[in-house]
PQR file with spaces between the fields and no chain letter, atoms N, CA, C, O and H, PARSE charges and radii, in Angstrom:
ATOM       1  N    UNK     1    -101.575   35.480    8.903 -0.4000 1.5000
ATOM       2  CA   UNK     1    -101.592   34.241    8.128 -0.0000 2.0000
ATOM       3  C    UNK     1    -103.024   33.950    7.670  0.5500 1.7000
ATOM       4  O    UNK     1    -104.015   33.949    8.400 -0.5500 1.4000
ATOM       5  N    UNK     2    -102.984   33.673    6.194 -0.4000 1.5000
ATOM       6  CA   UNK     2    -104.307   33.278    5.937 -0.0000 2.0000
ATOM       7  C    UNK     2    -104.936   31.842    6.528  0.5500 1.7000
ATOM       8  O    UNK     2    -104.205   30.969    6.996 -0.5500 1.4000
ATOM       9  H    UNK     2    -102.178   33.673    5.601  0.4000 1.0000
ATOM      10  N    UNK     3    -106.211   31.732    6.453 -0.4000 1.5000
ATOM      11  CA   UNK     3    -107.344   30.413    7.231 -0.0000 2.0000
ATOM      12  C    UNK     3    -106.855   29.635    5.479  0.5500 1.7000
ATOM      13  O    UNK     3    -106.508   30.082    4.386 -0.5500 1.4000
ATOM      14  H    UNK     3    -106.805   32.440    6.073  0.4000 1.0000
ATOM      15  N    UNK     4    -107.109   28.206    6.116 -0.4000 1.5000
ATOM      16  CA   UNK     4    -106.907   27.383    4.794 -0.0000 2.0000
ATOM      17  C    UNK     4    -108.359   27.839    3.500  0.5500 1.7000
ATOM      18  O    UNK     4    -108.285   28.036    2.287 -0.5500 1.4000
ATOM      19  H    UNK     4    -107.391   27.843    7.003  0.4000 1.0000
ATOM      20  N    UNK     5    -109.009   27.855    4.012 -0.4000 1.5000
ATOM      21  CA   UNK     5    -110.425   28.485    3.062 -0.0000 2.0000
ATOM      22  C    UNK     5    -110.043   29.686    2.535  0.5500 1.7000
ATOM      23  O    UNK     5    -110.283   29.783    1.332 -0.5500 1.4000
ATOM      24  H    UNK     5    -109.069   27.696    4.997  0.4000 1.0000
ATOM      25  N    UNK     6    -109.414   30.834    3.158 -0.4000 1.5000
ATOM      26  CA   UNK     6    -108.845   31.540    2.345 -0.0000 2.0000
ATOM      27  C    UNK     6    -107.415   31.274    1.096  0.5500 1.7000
ATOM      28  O    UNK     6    -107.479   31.505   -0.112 -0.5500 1.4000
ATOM      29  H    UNK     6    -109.219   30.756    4.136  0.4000 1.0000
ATOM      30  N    UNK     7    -106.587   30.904    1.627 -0.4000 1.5000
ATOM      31  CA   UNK     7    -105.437   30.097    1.075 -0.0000 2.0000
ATOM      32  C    UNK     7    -106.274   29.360   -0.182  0.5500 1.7000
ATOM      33  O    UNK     7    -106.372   30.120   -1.146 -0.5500 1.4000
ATOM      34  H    UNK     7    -106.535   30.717    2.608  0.4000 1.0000
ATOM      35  N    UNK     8    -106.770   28.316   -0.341 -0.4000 1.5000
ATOM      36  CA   UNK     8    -107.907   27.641   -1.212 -0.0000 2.0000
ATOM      37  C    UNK     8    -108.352   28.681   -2.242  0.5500 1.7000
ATOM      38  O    UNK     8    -108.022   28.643   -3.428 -0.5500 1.4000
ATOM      39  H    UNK     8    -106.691   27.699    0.442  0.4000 1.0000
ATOM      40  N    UNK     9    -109.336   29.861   -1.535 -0.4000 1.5000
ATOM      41  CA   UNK     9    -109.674   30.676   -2.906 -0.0000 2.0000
ATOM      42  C    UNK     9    -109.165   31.324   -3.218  0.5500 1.7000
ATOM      43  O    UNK     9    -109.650   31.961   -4.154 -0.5500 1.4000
ATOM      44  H    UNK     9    -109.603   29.892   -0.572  0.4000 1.0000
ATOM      45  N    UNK    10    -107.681   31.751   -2.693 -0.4000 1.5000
ATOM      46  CA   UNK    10    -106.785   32.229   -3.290 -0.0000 2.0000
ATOM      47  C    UNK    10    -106.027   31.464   -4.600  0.5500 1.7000
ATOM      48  O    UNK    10    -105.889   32.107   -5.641 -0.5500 1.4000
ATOM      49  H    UNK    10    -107.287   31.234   -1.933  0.4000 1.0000
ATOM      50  N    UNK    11    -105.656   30.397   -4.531 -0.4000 1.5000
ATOM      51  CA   UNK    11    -105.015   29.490   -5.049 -0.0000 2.0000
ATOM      52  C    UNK    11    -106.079   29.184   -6.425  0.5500 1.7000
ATOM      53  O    UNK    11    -105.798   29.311   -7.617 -0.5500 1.4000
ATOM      54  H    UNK    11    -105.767   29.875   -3.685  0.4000 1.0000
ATOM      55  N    UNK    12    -107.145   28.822   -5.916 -0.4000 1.5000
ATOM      56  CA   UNK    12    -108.380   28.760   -7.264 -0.0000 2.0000
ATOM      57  C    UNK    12    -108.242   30.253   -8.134  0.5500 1.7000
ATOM      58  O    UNK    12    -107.840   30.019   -9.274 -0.5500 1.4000
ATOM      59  H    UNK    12    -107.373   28.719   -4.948  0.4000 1.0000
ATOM      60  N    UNK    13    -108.410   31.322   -7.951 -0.4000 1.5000
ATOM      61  CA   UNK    13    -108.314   32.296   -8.301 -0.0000 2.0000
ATOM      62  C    UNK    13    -107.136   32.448   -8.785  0.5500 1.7000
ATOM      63  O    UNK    13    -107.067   32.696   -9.988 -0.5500 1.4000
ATOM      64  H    UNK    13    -108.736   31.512   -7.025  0.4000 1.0000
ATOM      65  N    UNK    14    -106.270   32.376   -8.239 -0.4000 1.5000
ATOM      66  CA   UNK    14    -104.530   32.711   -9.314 -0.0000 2.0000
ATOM      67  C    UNK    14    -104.276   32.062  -10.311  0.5500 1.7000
ATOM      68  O    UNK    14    -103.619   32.440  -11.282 -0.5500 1.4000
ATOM      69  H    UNK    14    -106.326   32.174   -7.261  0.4000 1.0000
ATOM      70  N    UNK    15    -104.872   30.851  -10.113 -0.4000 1.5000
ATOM      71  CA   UNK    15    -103.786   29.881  -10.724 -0.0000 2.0000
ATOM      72  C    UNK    15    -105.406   29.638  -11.938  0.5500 1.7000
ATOM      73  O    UNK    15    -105.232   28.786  -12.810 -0.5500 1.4000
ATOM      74  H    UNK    15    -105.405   30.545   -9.325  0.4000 1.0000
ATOM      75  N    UNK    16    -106.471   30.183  -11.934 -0.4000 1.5000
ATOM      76  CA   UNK    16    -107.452   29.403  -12.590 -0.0000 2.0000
ATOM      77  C    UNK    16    -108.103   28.264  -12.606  0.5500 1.7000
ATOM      78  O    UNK    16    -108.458   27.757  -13.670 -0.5500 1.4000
ATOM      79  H    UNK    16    -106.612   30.875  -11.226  0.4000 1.0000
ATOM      80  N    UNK    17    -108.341   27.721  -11.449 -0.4000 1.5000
ATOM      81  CA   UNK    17    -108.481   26.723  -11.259 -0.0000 2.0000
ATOM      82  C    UNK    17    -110.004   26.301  -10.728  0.5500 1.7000
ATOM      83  O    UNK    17    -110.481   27.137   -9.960 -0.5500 1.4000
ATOM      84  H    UNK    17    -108.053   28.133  -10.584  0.4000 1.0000
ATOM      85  N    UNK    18    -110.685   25.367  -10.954 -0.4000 1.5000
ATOM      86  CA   UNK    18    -112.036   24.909  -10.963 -0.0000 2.0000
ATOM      87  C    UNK    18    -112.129   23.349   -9.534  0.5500 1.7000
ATOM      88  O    UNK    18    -111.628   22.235   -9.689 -0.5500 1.4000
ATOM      89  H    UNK    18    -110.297   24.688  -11.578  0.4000 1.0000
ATOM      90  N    UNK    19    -112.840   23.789   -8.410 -0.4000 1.5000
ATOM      91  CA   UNK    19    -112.762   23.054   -7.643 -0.0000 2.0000
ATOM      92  C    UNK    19    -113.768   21.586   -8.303  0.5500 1.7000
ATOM      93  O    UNK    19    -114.447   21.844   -9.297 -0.5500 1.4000
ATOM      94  H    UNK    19    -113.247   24.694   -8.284  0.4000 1.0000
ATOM      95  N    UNK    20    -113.826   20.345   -7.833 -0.4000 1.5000
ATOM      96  CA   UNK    20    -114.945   19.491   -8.108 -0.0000 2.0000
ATOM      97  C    UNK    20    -116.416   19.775   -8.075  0.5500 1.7000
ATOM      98  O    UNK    20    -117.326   19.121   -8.583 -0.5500 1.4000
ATOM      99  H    UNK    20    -113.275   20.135   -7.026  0.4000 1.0000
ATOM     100  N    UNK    21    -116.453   20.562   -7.577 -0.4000 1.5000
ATOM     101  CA   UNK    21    -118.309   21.218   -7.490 -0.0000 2.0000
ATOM     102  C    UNK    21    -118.230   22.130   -8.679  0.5500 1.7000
ATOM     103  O    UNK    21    -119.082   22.058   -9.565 -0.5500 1.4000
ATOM     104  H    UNK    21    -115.714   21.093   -7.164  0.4000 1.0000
ATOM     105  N    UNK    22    -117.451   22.800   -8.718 -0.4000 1.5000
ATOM     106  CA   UNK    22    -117.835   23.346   -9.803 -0.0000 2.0000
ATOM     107  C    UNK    22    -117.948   22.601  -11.301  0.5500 1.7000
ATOM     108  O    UNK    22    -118.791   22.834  -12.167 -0.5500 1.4000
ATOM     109  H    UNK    22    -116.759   22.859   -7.998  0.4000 1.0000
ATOM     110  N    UNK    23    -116.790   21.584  -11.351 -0.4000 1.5000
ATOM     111  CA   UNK    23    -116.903   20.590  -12.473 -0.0000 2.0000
ATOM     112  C    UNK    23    -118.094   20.107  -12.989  0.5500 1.7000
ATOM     113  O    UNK    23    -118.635   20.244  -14.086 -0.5500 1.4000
ATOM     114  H    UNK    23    -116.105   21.394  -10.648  0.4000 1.0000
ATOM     115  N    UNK    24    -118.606   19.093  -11.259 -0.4000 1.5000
ATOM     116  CA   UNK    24    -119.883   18.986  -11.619 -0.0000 2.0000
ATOM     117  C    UNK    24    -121.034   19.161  -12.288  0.5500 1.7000
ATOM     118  O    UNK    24    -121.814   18.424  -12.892 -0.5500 1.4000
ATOM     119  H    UNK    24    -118.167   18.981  -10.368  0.4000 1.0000
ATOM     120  N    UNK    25    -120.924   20.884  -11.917 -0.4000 1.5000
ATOM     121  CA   UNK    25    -122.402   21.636  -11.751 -0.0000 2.0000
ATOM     122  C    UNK    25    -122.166   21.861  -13.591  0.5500 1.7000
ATOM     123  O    UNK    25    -123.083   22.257  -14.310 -0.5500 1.4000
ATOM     124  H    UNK    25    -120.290   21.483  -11.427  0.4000 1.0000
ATOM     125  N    UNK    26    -121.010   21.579  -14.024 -0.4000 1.5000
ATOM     126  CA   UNK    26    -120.868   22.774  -14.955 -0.0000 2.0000
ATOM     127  C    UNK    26    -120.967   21.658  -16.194  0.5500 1.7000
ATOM     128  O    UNK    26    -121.431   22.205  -17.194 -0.5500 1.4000
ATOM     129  H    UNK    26    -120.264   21.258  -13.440  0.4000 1.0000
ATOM     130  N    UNK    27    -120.637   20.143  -16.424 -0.4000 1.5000
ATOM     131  CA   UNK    27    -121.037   19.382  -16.842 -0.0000 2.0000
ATOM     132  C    UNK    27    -122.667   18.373  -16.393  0.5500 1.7000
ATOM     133  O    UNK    27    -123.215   17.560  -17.137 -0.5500 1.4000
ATOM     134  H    UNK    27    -120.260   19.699  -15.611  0.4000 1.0000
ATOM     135  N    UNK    28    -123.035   18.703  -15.242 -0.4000 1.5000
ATOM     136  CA   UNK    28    -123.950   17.863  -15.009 -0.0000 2.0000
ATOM     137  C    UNK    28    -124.003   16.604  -14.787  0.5500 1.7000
ATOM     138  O    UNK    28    -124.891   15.865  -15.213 -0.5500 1.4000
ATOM     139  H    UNK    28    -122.590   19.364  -14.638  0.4000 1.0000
ATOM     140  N    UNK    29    -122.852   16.194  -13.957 -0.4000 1.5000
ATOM     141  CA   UNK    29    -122.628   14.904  -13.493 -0.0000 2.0000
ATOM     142  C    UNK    29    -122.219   14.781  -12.240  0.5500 1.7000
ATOM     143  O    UNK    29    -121.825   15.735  -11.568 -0.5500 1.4000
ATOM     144  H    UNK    29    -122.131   16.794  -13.611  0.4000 1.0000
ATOM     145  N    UNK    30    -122.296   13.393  -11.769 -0.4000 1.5000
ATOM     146  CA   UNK    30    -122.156   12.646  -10.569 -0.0000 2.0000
ATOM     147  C    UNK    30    -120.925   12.859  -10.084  0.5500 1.7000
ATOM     148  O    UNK    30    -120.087   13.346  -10.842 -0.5500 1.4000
ATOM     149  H    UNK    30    -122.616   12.619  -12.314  0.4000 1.0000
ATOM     150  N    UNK    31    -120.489   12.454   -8.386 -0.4000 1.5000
ATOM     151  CA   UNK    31    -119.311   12.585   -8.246 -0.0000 2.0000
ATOM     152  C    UNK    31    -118.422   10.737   -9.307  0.5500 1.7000
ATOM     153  O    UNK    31    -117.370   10.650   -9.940 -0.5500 1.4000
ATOM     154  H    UNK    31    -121.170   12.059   -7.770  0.4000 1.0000
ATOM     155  N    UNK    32    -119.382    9.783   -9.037 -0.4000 1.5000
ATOM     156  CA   UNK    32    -118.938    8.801   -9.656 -0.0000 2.0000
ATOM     157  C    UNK    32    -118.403    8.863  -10.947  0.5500 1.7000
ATOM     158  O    UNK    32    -117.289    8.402  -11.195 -0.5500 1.4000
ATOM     159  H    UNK    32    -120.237    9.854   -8.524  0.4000 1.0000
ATOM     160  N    UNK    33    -119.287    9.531  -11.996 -0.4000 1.5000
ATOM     161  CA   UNK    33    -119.100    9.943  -13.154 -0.0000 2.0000
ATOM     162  C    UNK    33    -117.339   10.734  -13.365  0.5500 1.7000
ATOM     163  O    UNK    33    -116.358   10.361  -14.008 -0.5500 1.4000
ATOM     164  H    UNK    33    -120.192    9.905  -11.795  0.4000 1.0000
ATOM     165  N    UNK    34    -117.588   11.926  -12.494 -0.4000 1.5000
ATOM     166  CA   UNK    34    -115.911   12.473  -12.663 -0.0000 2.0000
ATOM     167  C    UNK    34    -114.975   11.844  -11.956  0.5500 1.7000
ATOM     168  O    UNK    34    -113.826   12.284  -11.986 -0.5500 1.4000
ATOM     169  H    UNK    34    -118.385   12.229  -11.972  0.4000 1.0000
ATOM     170  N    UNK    35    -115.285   10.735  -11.213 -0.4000 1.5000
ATOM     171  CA   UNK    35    -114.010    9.940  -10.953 -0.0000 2.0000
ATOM     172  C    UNK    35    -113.487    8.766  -12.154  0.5500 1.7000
ATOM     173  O    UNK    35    -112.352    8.483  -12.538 -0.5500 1.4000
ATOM     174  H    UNK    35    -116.218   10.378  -11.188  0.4000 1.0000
ATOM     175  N    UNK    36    -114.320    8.437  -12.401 -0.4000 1.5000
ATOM     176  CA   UNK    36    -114.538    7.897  -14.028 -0.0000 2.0000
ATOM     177  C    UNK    36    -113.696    8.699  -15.464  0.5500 1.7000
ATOM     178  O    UNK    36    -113.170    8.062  -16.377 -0.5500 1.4000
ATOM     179  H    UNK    36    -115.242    8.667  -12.090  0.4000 1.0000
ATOM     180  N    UNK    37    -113.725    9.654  -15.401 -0.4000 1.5000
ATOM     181  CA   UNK    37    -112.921   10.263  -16.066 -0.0000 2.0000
ATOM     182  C    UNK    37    -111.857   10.971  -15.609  0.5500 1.7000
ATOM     183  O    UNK    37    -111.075   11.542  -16.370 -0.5500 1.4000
ATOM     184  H    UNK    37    -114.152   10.171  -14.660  0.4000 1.0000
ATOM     185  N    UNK    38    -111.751   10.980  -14.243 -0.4000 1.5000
ATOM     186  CA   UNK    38    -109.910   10.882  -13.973 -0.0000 2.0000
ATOM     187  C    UNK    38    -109.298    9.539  -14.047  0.5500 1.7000
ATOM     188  O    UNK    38    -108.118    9.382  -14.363 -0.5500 1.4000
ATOM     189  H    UNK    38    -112.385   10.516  -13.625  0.4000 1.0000
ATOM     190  N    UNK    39    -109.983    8.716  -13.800 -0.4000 1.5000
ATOM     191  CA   UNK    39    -109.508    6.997  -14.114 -0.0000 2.0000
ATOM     192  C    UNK    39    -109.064    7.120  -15.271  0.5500 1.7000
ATOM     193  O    UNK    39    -107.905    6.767  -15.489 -0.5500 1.4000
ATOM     194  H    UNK    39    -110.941    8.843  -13.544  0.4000 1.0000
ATOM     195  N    UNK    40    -109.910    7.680  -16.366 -0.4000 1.5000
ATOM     196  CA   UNK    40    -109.464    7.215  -17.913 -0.0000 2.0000
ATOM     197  C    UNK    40    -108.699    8.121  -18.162  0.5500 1.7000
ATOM     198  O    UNK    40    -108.001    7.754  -19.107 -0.5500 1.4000
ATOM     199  H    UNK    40    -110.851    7.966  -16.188  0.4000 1.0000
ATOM     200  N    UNK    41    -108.398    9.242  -17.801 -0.4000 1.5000
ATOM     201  CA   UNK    41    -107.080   10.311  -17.870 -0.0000 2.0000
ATOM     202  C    UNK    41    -107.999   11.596  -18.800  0.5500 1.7000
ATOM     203  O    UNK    41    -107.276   12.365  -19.433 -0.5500 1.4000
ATOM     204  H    UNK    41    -108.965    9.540  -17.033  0.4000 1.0000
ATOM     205  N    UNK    42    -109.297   11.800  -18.877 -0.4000 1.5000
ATOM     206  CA   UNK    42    -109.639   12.491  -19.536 -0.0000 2.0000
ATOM     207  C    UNK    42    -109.732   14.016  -18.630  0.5500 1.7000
ATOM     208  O    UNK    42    -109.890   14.945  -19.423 -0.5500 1.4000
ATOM     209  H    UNK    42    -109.885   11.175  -18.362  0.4000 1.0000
ATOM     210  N    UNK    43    -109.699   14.277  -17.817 -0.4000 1.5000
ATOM     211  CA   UNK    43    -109.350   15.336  -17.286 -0.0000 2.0000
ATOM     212  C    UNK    43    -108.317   15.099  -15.800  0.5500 1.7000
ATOM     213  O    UNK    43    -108.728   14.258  -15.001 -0.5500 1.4000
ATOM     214  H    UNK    43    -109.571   13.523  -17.173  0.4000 1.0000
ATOM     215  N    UNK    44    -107.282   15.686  -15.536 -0.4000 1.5000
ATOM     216  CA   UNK    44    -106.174   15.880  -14.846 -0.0000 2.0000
ATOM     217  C    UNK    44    -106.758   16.491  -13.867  0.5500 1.7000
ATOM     218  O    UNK    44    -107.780   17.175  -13.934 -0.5500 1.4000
ATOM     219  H    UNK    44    -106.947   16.369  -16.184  0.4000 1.0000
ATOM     220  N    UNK    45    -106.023   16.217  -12.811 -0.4000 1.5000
ATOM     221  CA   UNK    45    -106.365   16.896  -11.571 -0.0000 2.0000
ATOM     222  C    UNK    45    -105.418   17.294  -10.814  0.5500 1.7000
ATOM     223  O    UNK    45    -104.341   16.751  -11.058 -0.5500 1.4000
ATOM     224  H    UNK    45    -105.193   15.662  -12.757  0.4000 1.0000
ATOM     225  N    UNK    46    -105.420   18.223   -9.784 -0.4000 1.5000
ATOM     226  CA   UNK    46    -104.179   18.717   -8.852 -0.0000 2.0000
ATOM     227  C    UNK    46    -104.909   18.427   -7.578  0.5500 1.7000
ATOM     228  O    UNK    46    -106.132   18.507   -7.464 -0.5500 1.4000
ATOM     229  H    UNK    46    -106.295   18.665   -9.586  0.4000 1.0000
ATOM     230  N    UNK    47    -104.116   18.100   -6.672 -0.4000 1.5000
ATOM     231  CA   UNK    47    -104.275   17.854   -5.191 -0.0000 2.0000
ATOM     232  C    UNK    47    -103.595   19.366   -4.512  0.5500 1.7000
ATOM     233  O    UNK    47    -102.385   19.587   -4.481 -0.5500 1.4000
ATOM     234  H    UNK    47    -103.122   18.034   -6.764  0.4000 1.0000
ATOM     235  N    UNK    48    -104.399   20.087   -4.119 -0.4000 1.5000
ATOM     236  CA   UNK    48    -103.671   21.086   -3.270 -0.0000 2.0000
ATOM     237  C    UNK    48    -104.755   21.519   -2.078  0.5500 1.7000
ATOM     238  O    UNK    48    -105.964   21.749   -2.074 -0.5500 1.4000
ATOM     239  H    UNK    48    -105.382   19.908   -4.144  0.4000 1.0000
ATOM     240  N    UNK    49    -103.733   21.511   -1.100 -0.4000 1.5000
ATOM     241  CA   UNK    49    -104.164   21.501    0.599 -0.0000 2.0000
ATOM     242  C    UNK    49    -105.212   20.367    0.736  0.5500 1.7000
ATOM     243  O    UNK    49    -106.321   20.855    0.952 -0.5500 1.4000
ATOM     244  H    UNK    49    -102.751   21.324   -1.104  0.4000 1.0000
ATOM     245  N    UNK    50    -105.221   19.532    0.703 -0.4000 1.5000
ATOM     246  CA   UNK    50    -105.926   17.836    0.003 -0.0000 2.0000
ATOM     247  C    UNK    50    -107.214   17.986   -0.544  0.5500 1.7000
ATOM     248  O    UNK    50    -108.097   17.249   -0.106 -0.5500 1.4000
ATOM     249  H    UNK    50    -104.320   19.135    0.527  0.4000 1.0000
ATOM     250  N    UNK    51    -107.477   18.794   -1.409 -0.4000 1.5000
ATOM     251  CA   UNK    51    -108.591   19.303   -2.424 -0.0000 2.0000
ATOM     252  C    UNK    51    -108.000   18.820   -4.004  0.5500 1.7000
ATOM     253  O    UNK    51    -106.819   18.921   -4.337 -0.5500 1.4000
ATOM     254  H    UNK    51    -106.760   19.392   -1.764  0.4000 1.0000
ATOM     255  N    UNK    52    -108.864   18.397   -4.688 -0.4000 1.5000
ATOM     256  CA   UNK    52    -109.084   17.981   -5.452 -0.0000 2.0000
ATOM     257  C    UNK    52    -108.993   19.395   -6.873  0.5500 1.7000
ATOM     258  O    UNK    52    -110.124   19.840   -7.071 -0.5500 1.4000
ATOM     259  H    UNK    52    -109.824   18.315   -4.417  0.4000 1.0000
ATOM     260  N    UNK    53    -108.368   19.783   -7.392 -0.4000 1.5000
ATOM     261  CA   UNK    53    -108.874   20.888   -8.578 -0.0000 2.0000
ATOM     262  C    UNK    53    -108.473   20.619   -9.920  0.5500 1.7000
ATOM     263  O    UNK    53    -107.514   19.887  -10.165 -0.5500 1.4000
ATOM     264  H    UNK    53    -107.449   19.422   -7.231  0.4000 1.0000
ATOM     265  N    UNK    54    -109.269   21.264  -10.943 -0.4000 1.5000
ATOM     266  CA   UNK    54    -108.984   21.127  -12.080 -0.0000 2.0000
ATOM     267  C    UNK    54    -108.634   22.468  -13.208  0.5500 1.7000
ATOM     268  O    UNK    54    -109.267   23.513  -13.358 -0.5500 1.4000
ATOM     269  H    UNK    54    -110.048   21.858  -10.744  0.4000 1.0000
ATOM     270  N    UNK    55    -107.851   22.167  -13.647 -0.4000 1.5000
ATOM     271  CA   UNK    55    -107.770   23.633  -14.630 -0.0000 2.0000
ATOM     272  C    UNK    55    -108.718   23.704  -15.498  0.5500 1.7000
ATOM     273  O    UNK    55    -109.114   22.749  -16.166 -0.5500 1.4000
ATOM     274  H    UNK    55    -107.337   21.319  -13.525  0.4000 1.0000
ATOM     275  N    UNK    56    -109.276   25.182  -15.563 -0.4000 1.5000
ATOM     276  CA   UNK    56    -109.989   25.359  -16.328 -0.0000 2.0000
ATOM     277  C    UNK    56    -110.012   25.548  -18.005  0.5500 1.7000
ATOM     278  O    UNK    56    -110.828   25.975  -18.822 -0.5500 1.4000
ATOM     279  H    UNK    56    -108.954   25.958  -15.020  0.4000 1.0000
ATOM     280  N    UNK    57    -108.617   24.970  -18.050 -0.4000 1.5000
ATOM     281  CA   UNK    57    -108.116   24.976  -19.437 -0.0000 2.0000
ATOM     282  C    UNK    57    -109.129   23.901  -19.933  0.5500 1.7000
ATOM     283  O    UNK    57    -110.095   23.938  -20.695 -0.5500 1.4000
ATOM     284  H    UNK    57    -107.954   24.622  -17.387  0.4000 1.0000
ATOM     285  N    UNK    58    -108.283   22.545  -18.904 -0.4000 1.5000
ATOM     286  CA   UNK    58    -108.633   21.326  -19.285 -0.0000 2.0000
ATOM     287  C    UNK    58    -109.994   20.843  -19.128  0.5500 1.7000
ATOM     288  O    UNK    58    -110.366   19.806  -19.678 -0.5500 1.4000
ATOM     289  H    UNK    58    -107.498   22.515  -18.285  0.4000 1.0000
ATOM     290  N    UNK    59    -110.915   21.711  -18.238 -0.4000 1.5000
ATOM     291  CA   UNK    59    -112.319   21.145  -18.360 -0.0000 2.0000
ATOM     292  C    UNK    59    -113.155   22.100  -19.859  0.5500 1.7000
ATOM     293  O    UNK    59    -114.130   21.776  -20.537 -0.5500 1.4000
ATOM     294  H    UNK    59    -110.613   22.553  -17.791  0.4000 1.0000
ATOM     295  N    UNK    60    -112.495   23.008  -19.911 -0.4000 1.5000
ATOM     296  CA   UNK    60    -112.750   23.516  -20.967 -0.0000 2.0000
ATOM     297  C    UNK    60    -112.584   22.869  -22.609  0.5500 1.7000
ATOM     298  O    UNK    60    -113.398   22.934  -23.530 -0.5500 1.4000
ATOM     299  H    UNK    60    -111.703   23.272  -19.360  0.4000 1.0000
ATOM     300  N    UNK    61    -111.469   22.350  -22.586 -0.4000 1.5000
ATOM     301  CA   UNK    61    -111.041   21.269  -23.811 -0.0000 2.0000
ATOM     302  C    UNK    61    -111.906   20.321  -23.544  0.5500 1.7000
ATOM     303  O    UNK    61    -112.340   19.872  -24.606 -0.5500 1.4000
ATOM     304  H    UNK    61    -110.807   22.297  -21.838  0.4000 1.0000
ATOM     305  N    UNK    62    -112.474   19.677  -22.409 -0.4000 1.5000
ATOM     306  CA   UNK    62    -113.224   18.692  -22.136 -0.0000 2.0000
ATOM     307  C    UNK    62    -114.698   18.677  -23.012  0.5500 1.7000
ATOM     308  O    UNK    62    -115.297   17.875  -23.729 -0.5500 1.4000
ATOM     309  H    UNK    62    -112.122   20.041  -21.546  0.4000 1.0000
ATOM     310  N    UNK    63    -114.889   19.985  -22.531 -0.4000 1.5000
ATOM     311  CA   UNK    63    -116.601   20.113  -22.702 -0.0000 2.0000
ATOM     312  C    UNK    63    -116.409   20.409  -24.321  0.5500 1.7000
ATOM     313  O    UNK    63    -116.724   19.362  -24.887 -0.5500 1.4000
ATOM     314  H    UNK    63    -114.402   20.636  -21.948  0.4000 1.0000
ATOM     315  N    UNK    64    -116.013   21.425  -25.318 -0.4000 1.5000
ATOM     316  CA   UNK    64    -115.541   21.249  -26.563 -0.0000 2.0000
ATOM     317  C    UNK    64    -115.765   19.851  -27.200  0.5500 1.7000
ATOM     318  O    UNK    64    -116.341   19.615  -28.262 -0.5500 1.4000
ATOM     319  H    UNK    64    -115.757   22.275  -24.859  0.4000 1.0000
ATOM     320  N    UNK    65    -115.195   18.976  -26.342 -0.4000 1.5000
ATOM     321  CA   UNK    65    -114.782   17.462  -26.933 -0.0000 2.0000
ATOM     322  C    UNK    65    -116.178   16.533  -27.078  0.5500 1.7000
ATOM     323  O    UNK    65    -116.679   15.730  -27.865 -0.5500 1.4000
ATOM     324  H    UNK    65    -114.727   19.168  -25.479  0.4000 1.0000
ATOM     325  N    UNK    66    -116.463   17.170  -25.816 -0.4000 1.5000
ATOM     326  CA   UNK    66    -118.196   16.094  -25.692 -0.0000 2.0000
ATOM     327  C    UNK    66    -118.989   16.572  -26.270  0.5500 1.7000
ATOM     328  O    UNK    66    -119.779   15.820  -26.840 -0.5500 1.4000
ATOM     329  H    UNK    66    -116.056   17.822  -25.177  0.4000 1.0000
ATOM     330  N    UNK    67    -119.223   18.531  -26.448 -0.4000 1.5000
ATOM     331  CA   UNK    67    -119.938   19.343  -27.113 -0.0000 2.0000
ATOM     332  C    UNK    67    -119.985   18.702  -28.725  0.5500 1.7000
ATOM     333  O    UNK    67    -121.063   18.496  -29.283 -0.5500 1.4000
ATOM     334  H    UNK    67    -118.581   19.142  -25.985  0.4000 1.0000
ATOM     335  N    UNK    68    -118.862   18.463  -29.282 -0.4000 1.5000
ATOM     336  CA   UNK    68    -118.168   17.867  -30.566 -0.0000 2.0000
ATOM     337  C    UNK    68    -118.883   16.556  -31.083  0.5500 1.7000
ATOM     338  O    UNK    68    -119.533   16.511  -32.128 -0.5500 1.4000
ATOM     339  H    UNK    68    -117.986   18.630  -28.829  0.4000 1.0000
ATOM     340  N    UNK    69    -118.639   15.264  -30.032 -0.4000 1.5000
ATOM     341  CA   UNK    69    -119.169   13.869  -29.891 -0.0000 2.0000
ATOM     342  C    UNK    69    -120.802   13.807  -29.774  0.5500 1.7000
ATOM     343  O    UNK    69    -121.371   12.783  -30.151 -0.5500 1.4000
ATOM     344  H    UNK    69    -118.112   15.302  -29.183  0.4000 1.0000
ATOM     345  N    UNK    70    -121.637   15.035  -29.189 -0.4000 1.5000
ATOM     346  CA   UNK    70    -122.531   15.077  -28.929 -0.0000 2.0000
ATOM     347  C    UNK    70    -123.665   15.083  -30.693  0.5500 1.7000
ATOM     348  O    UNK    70    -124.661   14.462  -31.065 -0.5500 1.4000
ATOM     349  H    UNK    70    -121.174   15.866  -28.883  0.4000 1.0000
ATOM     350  N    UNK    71    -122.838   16.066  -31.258 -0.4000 1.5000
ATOM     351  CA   UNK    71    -123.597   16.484  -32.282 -0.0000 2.0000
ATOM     352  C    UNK    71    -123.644   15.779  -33.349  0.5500 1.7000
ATOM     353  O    UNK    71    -124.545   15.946  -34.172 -0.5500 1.4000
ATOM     354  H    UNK    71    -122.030   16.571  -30.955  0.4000 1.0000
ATOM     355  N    UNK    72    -122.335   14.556  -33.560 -0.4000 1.5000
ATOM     356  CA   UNK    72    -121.956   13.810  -34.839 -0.0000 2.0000
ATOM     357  C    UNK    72    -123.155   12.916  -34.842  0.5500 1.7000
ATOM     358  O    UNK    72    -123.303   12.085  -35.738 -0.5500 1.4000
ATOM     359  H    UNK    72    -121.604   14.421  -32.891  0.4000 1.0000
């Protein structure tokens, strides 16, 4: 049987999925900041094994969006 830490990067890895640190690091913001934008529904989140993750679809459409807003 896998350890939950294994199970975890398994699950990140299959499914594509981006834990909250990585969100972070990868926009450059606070944990306050990305709770702020799960409030406003701008990026979705999954709860699995009580971890927090995000698809990397959707942080990807994310950054596009701000990349976009940034330049006008």
């Amino acid at each position: 049987m896998m350890s939950t830490k294994k199970q975890e990067k398994f699950v990140t890895h299959e499914r594509n999925l981006l834990d909250t640190n990585d969100v972070k690091s990868m926009f450059r913001i606070s944990d306050r900041t990305l709770r702020r934008w799960r409030n406003k529904k701008l990026l979705k989140s999954v709860i699995i094994v009580g971890c927090l993750y995000y698809r990397r679809e959707d942080v990807m459409s994310l950054m596009v969006s701000k990349f976009r807003d940034e330049i006008k």
